Short mmCIF file of C-alpha atoms in Angstrom, two decimals:
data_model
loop_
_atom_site.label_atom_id
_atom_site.label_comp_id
_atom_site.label_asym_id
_atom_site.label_seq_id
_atom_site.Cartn_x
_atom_site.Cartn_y
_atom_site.Cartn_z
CA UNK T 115 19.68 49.02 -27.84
CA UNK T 116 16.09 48.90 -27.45
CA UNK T 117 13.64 49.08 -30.44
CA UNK T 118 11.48 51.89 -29.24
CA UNK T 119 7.92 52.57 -30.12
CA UNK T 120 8.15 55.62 -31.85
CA UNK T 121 5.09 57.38 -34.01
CA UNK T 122 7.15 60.84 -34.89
CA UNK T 123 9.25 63.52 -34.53
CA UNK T 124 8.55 66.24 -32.22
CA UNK T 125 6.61 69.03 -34.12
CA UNK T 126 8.22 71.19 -30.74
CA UNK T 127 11.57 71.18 -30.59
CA UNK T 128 11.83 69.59 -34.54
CA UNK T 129 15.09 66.97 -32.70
CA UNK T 130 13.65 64.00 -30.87
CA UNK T 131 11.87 61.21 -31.42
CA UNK T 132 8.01 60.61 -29.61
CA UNK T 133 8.05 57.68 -28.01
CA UNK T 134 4.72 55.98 -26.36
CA UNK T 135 5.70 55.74 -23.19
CA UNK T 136 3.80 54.22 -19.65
CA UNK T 137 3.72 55.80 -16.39
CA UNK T 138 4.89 53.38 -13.84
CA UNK T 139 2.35 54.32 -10.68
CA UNK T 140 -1.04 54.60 -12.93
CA UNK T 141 -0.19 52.50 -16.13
CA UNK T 142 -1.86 55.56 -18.26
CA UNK T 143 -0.06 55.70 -21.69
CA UNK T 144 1.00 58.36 -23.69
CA UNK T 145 3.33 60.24 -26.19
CA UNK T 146 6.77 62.27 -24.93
CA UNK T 147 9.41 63.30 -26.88
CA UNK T 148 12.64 62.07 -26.00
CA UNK T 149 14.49 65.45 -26.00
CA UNK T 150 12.37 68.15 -24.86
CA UNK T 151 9.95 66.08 -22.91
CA UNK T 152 7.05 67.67 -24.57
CA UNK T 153 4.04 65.26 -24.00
CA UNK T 154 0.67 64.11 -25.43
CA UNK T 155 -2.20 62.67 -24.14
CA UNK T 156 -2.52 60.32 -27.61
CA UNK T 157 -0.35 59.30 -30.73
CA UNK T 158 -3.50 61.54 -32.81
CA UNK T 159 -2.33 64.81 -30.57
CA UNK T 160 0.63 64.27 -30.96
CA UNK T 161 1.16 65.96 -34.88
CA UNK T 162 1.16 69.30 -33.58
CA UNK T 163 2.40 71.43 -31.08
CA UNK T 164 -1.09 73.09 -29.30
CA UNK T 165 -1.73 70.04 -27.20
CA UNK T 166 1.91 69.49 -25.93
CA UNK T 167 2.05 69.75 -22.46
CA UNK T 168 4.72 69.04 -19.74
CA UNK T 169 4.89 67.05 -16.38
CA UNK T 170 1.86 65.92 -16.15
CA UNK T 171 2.64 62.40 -16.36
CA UNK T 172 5.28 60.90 -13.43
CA UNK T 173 8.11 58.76 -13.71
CA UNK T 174 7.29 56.73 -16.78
CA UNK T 175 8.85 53.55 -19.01
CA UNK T 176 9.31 54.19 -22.45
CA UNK T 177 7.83 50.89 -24.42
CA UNK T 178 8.87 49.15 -27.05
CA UNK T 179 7.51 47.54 -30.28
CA UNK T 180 6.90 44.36 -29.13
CA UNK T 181 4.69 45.87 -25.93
CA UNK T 182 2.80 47.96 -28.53
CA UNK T 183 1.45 44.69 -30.81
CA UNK T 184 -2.08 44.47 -31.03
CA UNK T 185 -2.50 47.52 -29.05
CA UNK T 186 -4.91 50.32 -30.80
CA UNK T 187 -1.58 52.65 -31.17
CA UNK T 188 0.18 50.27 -33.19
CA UNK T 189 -0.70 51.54 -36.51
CA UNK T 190 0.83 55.06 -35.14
CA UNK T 191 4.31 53.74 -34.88
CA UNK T 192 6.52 55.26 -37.31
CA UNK T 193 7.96 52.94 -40.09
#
């Protein structure tokens, strides 16, 4: 099992996790919850539900902890 970079849980749906995750074609990063798929341009958006959005982002790779070190969103992964 994979040791997901995670900063929260989903202020939309209240169940899943957000994970930071990469889309594959452009590389942008960004927040999605792993149930409802809610998403956020940043780990700051993504405390509450107004900037949520959905598909705006392609097929994606969630990352993990190790691929967030020394990235700026680090110190947004959950504990």
């Amino acid at each position: 099992m994979k040791n997901f970079a995670w900063v929260g849980q989903c202020p939309v749906c209240g169940q899943g996790r957000q994970v930071i995750a990469r889309e594959n074609d452009t590389g942008k990063m960004y927040v999605v919850c792993e149930e409802c798929e809610s998403e956020w341009q940043n780990p700051e958006d993504a405390q509450a539900k107004k900037p949520a959005s959905r598909d705006l982002f392609g097929r994606s790779t969630y990352l993990t902890r190790e691929e967030i070190a020394s990235h700026p969103w680090e110190e947004f992964l959950a504990k």
